[in-house]
Amino acid sequence: MAIKIVGTGSHVPSRILGNHDLEKMVDTTDEWIRTRTGILERRIADASETPSEMALHASRRALEMAGMDAKDLDMVIVATVTGDRIIPSTACILQKKLGAQKAFCFDIQAACTGLLYAIDIANAMIAQGAKYKKALVVGVEKLSSITDWKDRNTCVLFGDGAGAVVLEKRKSSGDIGGILASKLASNGCHADILQVPAGGSEMPMTHEVLDQRLHTIRMEGQEVFKLAVNEMVKACNHVISEVGISVGEIRWLIPHQANIRIIEAVGTRVGIARERVYVNLDKYGNTSAASVGIALDEIVRKGLLQRGDYVLATAFGSGLTWGATLLRW
Ligand code: COA
């Protein structure tokens, strides 16, 4: 019996940082950001909006859609690179806020691919038998806390938010929905091209680290761009051929929302018509592990998915990590 997504939810902070605001902060223009990235604005969390708080709002919405009580969850997995604290996990902090007493809880770190990794982990754990039945998976980021607001190469790209899904074994054999295939991959040889150098045990925080802003994101944008497109296309083709459907049957491609040029290149090379490629990057920028979850929730709540529709999600991020998941709604 397949495992399916039975609820989705998302949350973004209310504060909007537009491209014109960024013009006052670094040497950039609205025109450059729009044409090079497709981003018009992004959401920025305030001090009280911790990742666990954003995750809490998104999770409550997903649980409500699923008609599920947090008390009944068997597991809570949070994908994030910007958790509330180094320890404990944000999943444990979320557990307390949700009242998910029965669940075991942990974070995973696969950067922007985190939600796809976490969904696959939950899927596999539920599929293995009767031990675990109900999972909450959240991708959440407060990237504004690790953004160098003086670096125009990166600060225009990122935003904050949370996307959540609830997974459960489907209840009847007449239900055709479920997660059909996933392809996850990594290549640590590219670890240095997208990183936060300091704050871990290799380079603990010091005054010098803060002065040099080494606790913020460092990126070789063009290198990431090339690898991202190639690897996401391969991962998408992999899951499509594994399931054995034609590309034309896919209702929505949900790509990680990093750059409109990356999104369009992936859509074109996989062969999915532009109107079936979901984009909300203009409103939120790159929200890392949250991005696919926020997009999926928007699609669901706008009524853009019918029962039985095929949805292909793909993502890439620091590591490098990447992957694709094909599901049926
Ligand atoms: N405003 C104005 N100019 C900017 C700028 C900004 N915000 N950021 C960079 N530039 C400048 C550069 O300094 C460079 O100037 P130069 O030619 O005088 O050196 C010029 O614009 C072109 O820079 P380049 O890096 O070649 O631009 P690009 O077309 O590759 O776009 C990215 C840059 C970052 C938008 C693009 O490479 C990208 O999106 N890469 C993928 C990044 C990503 O997705 N990361 C997250 C992974 S999950």
Coordinates of C-alpha atoms and ligand atoms in Angstrom, one line a residue:
M1 CA 0.0 0.0 0.0
A2 CA 1.6 3.3 -1.1
I3 CA 2.3 6.2 1.2
K4 CA 0.7 9.5 0.3
I5 CA 0.8 13.1 1.3
V6 CA -2.5 13.7 3.1
G7 CA -2.0 17.3 4.2
T8 CA 0.1 20.3 3.3
G9 CA 0.8 23.6 5.0
S10 CA 3.0 26.6 4.8
H11 CA 3.9 29.8 6.5
V12 CA 5.9 32.9 5.5
P13 CA 6.7 35.9 7.7
S14 CA 4.7 39.0 7.0
R15 CA 7.6 41.4 6.6
I16 CA 8.4 41.9 2.8
L17 CA 11.8 43.0 1.6
G18 CA 11.5 44.2 -2.0
N19 CA 14.2 44.7 -4.6
H20 CA 13.9 48.5 -4.1
D21 CA 14.7 48.0 -0.4
L22 CA 17.8 46.1 -1.4
E23 CA 18.9 48.9 -3.7
K24 CA 19.4 51.0 -0.5
M25 CA 21.4 48.3 1.2
V26 CA 23.9 47.1 -1.5
D27 CA 25.1 48.2 -5.0
T28 CA 22.3 46.5 -7.0
T29 CA 19.1 47.3 -9.0
D30 CA 15.6 46.0 -9.1
E31 CA 16.2 45.4 -12.8
W32 CA 19.4 43.3 -12.3
I33 CA 17.7 41.1 -9.6
R34 CA 14.5 40.6 -11.7
T35 CA 16.2 39.7 -14.9
R36 CA 19.1 37.6 -13.5
T37 CA 17.0 35.8 -10.8
G38 CA 13.3 36.3 -11.3
I39 CA 12.9 37.5 -7.7
L40 CA 10.8 40.6 -6.9
E41 CA 10.6 40.3 -3.1
R42 CA 11.2 37.9 -0.2
R43 CA 9.9 37.5 3.3
I44 CA 12.2 38.2 6.3
A45 CA 11.4 36.8 9.8
D46 CA 11.7 39.0 12.9
A47 CA 13.5 37.9 16.1
S48 CA 10.4 36.1 17.5
E49 CA 9.8 34.2 14.2
T50 CA 12.2 31.3 14.9
P51 CA 12.3 28.3 12.5
S52 CA 10.3 26.3 15.1
E53 CA 7.6 29.0 15.2
M54 CA 7.3 29.1 11.4
A55 CA 7.3 25.3 11.3
L56 CA 4.6 25.3 13.9
H57 CA 2.3 27.4 11.8
A58 CA 2.9 25.4 8.6
S59 CA 2.5 22.1 10.5
R60 CA -0.8 23.0 12.1
R61 CA -2.2 23.8 8.7
A62 CA -0.9 20.5 7.2
L63 CA -2.3 18.5 10.2
E64 CA -5.6 20.3 9.9
M65 CA -5.9 19.4 6.2
A66 CA -5.0 15.9 7.0
G67 CA -7.6 15.7 9.8
M68 CA -4.9 14.5 12.1
D69 CA -4.1 15.2 15.7
A70 CA -0.4 16.0 16.5
K71 CA -0.7 13.5 19.3
D72 CA -1.1 10.7 16.8
L73 CA 2.1 11.4 14.9
D74 CA 4.8 8.7 15.0
M75 CA 7.6 10.9 13.7
V76 CA 8.5 14.5 13.1
I77 CA 11.4 15.3 10.7
V78 CA 12.6 18.8 10.1
A79 CA 14.8 19.7 7.2
T80 CA 16.8 22.8 7.9
V81 CA 20.2 24.4 7.9
T82 CA 19.1 27.3 10.1
G83 CA 17.6 25.5 13.1
D84 CA 16.7 27.4 16.3
R85 CA 19.7 26.1 18.1
I86 CA 22.8 23.9 17.5
I87 CA 21.2 21.4 19.9
P88 CA 18.5 20.3 20.5
S89 CA 17.0 19.6 17.1
T90 CA 14.4 22.0 15.8
A91 CA 12.2 18.9 15.4
C92 CA 12.2 18.4 19.2
I93 CA 11.4 22.0 19.8
L94 CA 8.5 21.7 17.3
Q95 CA 7.4 18.5 19.0
K96 CA 6.9 20.4 22.3
K97 CA 5.0 23.2 20.6
L98 CA 2.8 20.9 18.7
G99 CA 2.2 18.4 21.6
A100 CA 3.3 15.5 19.4
Q101 CA 4.3 13.5 22.5
K102 CA 4.3 10.1 20.8
A103 CA 6.6 11.0 17.9
F104 CA 10.3 10.5 17.7
C105 CA 11.9 13.7 16.2
F106 CA 15.1 14.6 14.4
D107 CA 16.5 17.2 12.0
I108 CA 18.2 16.4 8.7
Q109 CA 20.6 18.6 6.8
A110 CA 20.6 18.4 3.1
A111 CA 20.3 22.1 2.4
C112 CA 17.7 23.0 -0.2
T113 CA 17.1 19.3 -1.1
G114 CA 16.2 18.7 2.6
L115 CA 12.5 18.3 2.2
L116 CA 12.8 15.7 -0.6
Y117 CA 15.4 13.8 1.5
A118 CA 13.1 13.9 4.5
I119 CA 10.0 12.8 2.6
D120 CA 11.9 9.8 1.3
I121 CA 13.1 8.9 4.8
A122 CA 9.6 9.1 6.2
N123 CA 8.2 7.2 3.2
A124 CA 10.7 4.4 3.7
M125 CA 10.1 4.2 7.5
I126 CA 6.4 4.0 7.1
A127 CA 6.7 1.5 4.2
Q128 CA 8.8 -0.9 6.2
G129 CA 5.9 -2.3 8.3
A130 CA 3.4 -1.5 11.0
K131 CA 5.7 0.3 13.4
Y132 CA 5.3 3.9 12.0
K133 CA 2.1 5.1 10.4
K134 CA 2.0 8.9 10.5
A135 CA 4.8 11.3 9.7
L136 CA 5.1 15.1 9.8
V137 CA 7.9 16.4 7.5
V138 CA 8.8 20.1 7.6
G139 CA 11.2 22.2 5.5
V140 CA 11.9 25.4 7.3
E141 CA 14.6 28.1 7.0
K142 CA 15.5 31.4 8.4
L143 CA 18.2 32.1 5.8
S144 CA 18.2 35.8 6.8
S145 CA 20.1 34.8 9.9
I146 CA 23.1 33.4 7.8
T147 CA 22.9 36.0 4.9
D148 CA 25.7 38.5 4.4
W149 CA 23.6 41.6 4.0
K150 CA 26.7 43.4 2.6
D151 CA 27.3 40.8 -0.2
R152 CA 25.2 41.7 -3.3
N153 CA 26.1 38.3 -4.9
T154 CA 24.0 36.4 -2.3
C155 CA 21.8 38.7 -0.2
V156 CA 19.3 39.3 -3.1
L157 CA 18.6 35.6 -3.4
F158 CA 17.3 34.3 -0.1
G159 CA 14.2 34.5 2.1
D160 CA 12.5 32.8 5.1
G161 CA 9.6 30.5 5.4
A162 CA 8.3 27.0 6.1
G163 CA 6.5 24.2 4.2
A164 CA 5.1 21.1 5.8
V165 CA 3.6 17.8 4.6
V166 CA 1.8 15.0 6.5
L167 CA 2.4 11.4 5.2
E168 CA 0.3 8.4 5.9
K169 CA -0.3 5.0 4.3
R170 CA -3.2 5.3 2.0
K171 CA -6.3 3.9 3.5
S172 CA -8.1 2.2 0.6
S173 CA -6.9 0.3 -2.4
G174 CA -9.2 2.4 -4.6
D175 CA -7.1 5.5 -3.8
I176 CA -4.5 6.0 -6.5
G177 CA -2.4 8.6 -4.7
G178 CA 1.0 8.1 -3.4
I179 CA 4.7 8.6 -3.6
L180 CA 5.8 6.7 -6.6
A181 CA 9.6 7.1 -7.0
S182 CA 12.4 9.2 -5.7
K183 CA 16.1 9.7 -6.7
L184 CA 18.4 11.3 -4.2
A185 CA 22.0 12.1 -4.8
S186 CA 25.0 14.0 -3.4
N187 CA 28.5 15.0 -4.4
G188 CA 30.7 16.2 -1.6
C189 CA 33.5 17.1 -4.0
H190 CA 31.5 20.3 -4.5
A191 CA 31.3 21.0 -0.8
D192 CA 33.1 24.4 -1.0
I193 CA 31.1 26.1 -3.8
L194 CA 28.1 26.8 -1.5
Q195 CA 28.9 26.9 2.2
V196 CA 28.8 28.7 5.5
P197 CA 32.5 28.3 6.5
A198 CA 32.2 29.1 10.2
G199 CA 30.1 28.2 13.2
G200 CA 30.8 24.4 13.0
S201 CA 33.5 22.7 14.9
E202 CA 36.0 23.2 12.1
M203 CA 35.9 26.9 12.5
P204 CA 34.1 27.8 15.7
M205 CA 32.7 31.3 16.2
T206 CA 35.3 33.9 17.2
H207 CA 35.4 37.7 17.0
E208 CA 37.6 37.3 13.9
V209 CA 35.0 35.1 12.2
L210 CA 32.3 37.6 12.9
D211 CA 34.4 40.5 11.6
Q212 CA 35.1 38.6 8.4
R213 CA 31.4 37.5 8.2
L214 CA 32.5 33.9 7.7
H215 CA 29.3 32.8 9.5
T216 CA 27.3 33.7 6.4
I217 CA 26.7 32.1 3.0
R218 CA 29.5 31.9 0.5
M219 CA 28.7 30.8 -3.0
E220 CA 30.2 30.4 -6.5
G221 CA 27.0 31.2 -8.2
Q222 CA 27.8 30.2 -11.8
E223 CA 29.3 26.8 -10.8
V224 CA 26.2 26.0 -8.7
F225 CA 24.0 27.1 -11.6
K226 CA 25.5 24.7 -14.1
L227 CA 25.6 21.7 -11.8
A228 CA 22.0 22.4 -10.6
V229 CA 20.5 22.3 -14.0
N230 CA 22.4 19.2 -15.2
E231 CA 21.7 17.1 -12.0
M232 CA 18.1 18.1 -11.6
V233 CA 17.3 17.2 -15.2
K234 CA 19.0 13.7 -14.7
A235 CA 17.1 13.1 -11.5
C236 CA 13.8 14.1 -13.1
N237 CA 14.4 11.8 -16.1
H238 CA 15.4 9.0 -13.7
V239 CA 12.1 9.0 -11.7
I240 CA 9.9 9.5 -14.8
S241 CA 11.4 6.5 -16.5
E242 CA 11.3 4.5 -13.3
V243 CA 7.6 5.0 -13.0
G244 CA 7.1 4.6 -16.7
I245 CA 4.9 7.6 -17.5
S246 CA 5.3 10.0 -20.3
V247 CA 6.5 13.6 -19.5
G248 CA 3.2 14.9 -21.0
E249 CA 1.3 13.2 -18.2
I250 CA 2.9 15.3 -15.5
R251 CA 0.5 18.0 -14.2
W252 CA 3.1 20.0 -12.3
L253 CA 6.8 20.3 -12.1
I254 CA 7.7 21.9 -8.7
P255 CA 11.3 22.9 -9.0
H256 CA 13.3 24.3 -6.0
Q257 CA 12.8 28.0 -6.3
A258 CA 16.3 29.4 -6.7
N259 CA 16.5 31.2 -10.0
I260 CA 14.0 31.6 -12.8
R261 CA 16.7 30.8 -15.3
I262 CA 17.5 27.5 -13.6
I263 CA 13.8 26.7 -13.3
E264 CA 13.1 27.4 -17.0
A265 CA 16.2 25.5 -18.1
V266 CA 15.1 22.4 -16.1
G267 CA 11.6 22.6 -17.4
T268 CA 12.7 22.9 -21.0
R269 CA 15.3 20.1 -20.8
V270 CA 12.9 17.7 -19.1
G271 CA 10.3 18.6 -21.7
I272 CA 7.5 20.1 -19.5
A273 CA 5.5 22.9 -20.9
R274 CA 6.2 26.3 -19.2
E275 CA 2.6 26.6 -17.9
R276 CA 3.0 23.4 -15.9
V277 CA 6.1 24.6 -14.2
Y278 CA 5.1 26.1 -10.8
V279 CA 6.9 29.4 -9.9
N280 CA 6.5 31.5 -6.8
L281 CA 10.1 32.6 -6.6
D282 CA 9.1 36.1 -7.4
K283 CA 7.3 36.4 -4.0
Y284 CA 9.6 34.5 -1.7
G285 CA 13.1 34.2 -3.2
N286 CA 15.0 31.0 -2.4
T287 CA 13.8 29.6 0.9
S288 CA 16.0 26.6 0.8
A289 CA 14.4 23.5 2.4
A290 CA 11.1 25.3 2.6
S291 CA 10.7 26.1 -1.1
V292 CA 9.2 22.9 -2.5
G293 CA 6.8 22.6 0.5
I294 CA 5.6 26.2 0.2
A295 CA 5.0 25.7 -3.6
L296 CA 3.2 22.4 -3.1
D297 CA 0.9 23.9 -0.5
E298 CA 0.1 26.8 -2.7
I299 CA -0.8 24.5 -5.6
V300 CA -3.0 22.4 -3.3
R301 CA -4.8 25.4 -1.7
K302 CA -5.4 27.1 -5.0
G303 CA -7.2 24.0 -6.2
L304 CA -4.6 23.4 -9.0
L305 CA -4.4 19.6 -8.3
Q306 CA -7.0 17.0 -9.1
R307 CA -7.0 13.5 -7.7
G308 CA -4.7 11.3 -9.7
D309 CA -2.5 14.1 -11.1
Y310 CA 1.2 13.5 -11.3
V311 CA 3.5 15.9 -9.6
L312 CA 7.3 16.0 -10.1
A313 CA 9.3 17.9 -7.5
T314 CA 13.0 18.5 -7.9
A315 CA 15.6 20.3 -5.8
F316 CA 19.3 20.9 -5.4
G317 CA 21.5 22.6 -2.8
S318 CA 24.7 22.8 -0.8
G319 CA 26.6 19.6 -0.5
L320 CA 26.0 19.4 -3.3
T321 CA 22.8 17.5 -2.8
W322 CA 20.0 17.0 -5.3
G323 CA 17.0 14.9 -6.0
A324 CA 13.6 14.4 -7.6
T325 CA 10.4 12.9 -6.3
L326 CA 7.4 11.8 -8.5
L327 CA 4.1 11.4 -6.8
R328 CA 0.5 11.0 -7.6
W329 CA -2.0 13.2 -5.9
Ligands
COA1 N1 23.3 43.3 -8.4 C1 24.1 43.8 -9.5 N2 25.1 43.2 -10.0 C2 25.4 42.0 -9.4 C3 24.7 41.4 -8.4 C4 23.6 42.2 -7.9 N3 22.9 41.7 -6.9 N4 25.3 40.2 -8.1 C5 26.3 40.1 -8.9 N5 26.4 41.1 -9.7 C6 27.4 41.3 -10.8 C7 28.6 40.5 -10.6 O1 29.5 41.2 -9.7 C8 29.2 40.5 -12.0 O2 29.8 41.7 -12.2 P1 31.2 41.7 -13.1 O3 30.9 41.1 -14.4 O4 31.5 43.2 -13.1 O5 32.1 40.9 -12.3 C9 27.9 40.4 -12.8 O6 26.9 40.9 -12.0 C10 27.6 39.1 -13.3 O7 27.7 38.2 -12.2 P2 27.5 36.6 -12.4 O8 27.8 35.9 -11.2 O9 28.2 36.2 -13.7 O10 25.9 36.6 -12.7 P3 25.0 35.4 -13.0 O11 24.3 35.7 -14.3 O12 25.7 34.1 -12.9 O13 23.9 35.5 -11.8 C11 23.4 34.3 -9.8 C12 24.4 35.3 -10.5 C13 23.9 34.1 -8.4 C14 22.1 35.0 -9.8 C15 23.4 33.0 -10.6 O14 24.7 32.6 -10.9 C16 22.7 31.9 -9.8 O15 21.5 32.0 -9.6 N6 23.4 30.8 -9.5 C17 22.8 29.8 -8.7 C18 22.8 30.2 -7.3 C19 21.8 29.4 -6.5 O16 20.8 29.0 -7.0 N7 22.2 29.2 -5.2 C20 21.4 28.5 -4.3 C21 21.5 27.1 -4.5 S1 20.3 26.3 -3.6

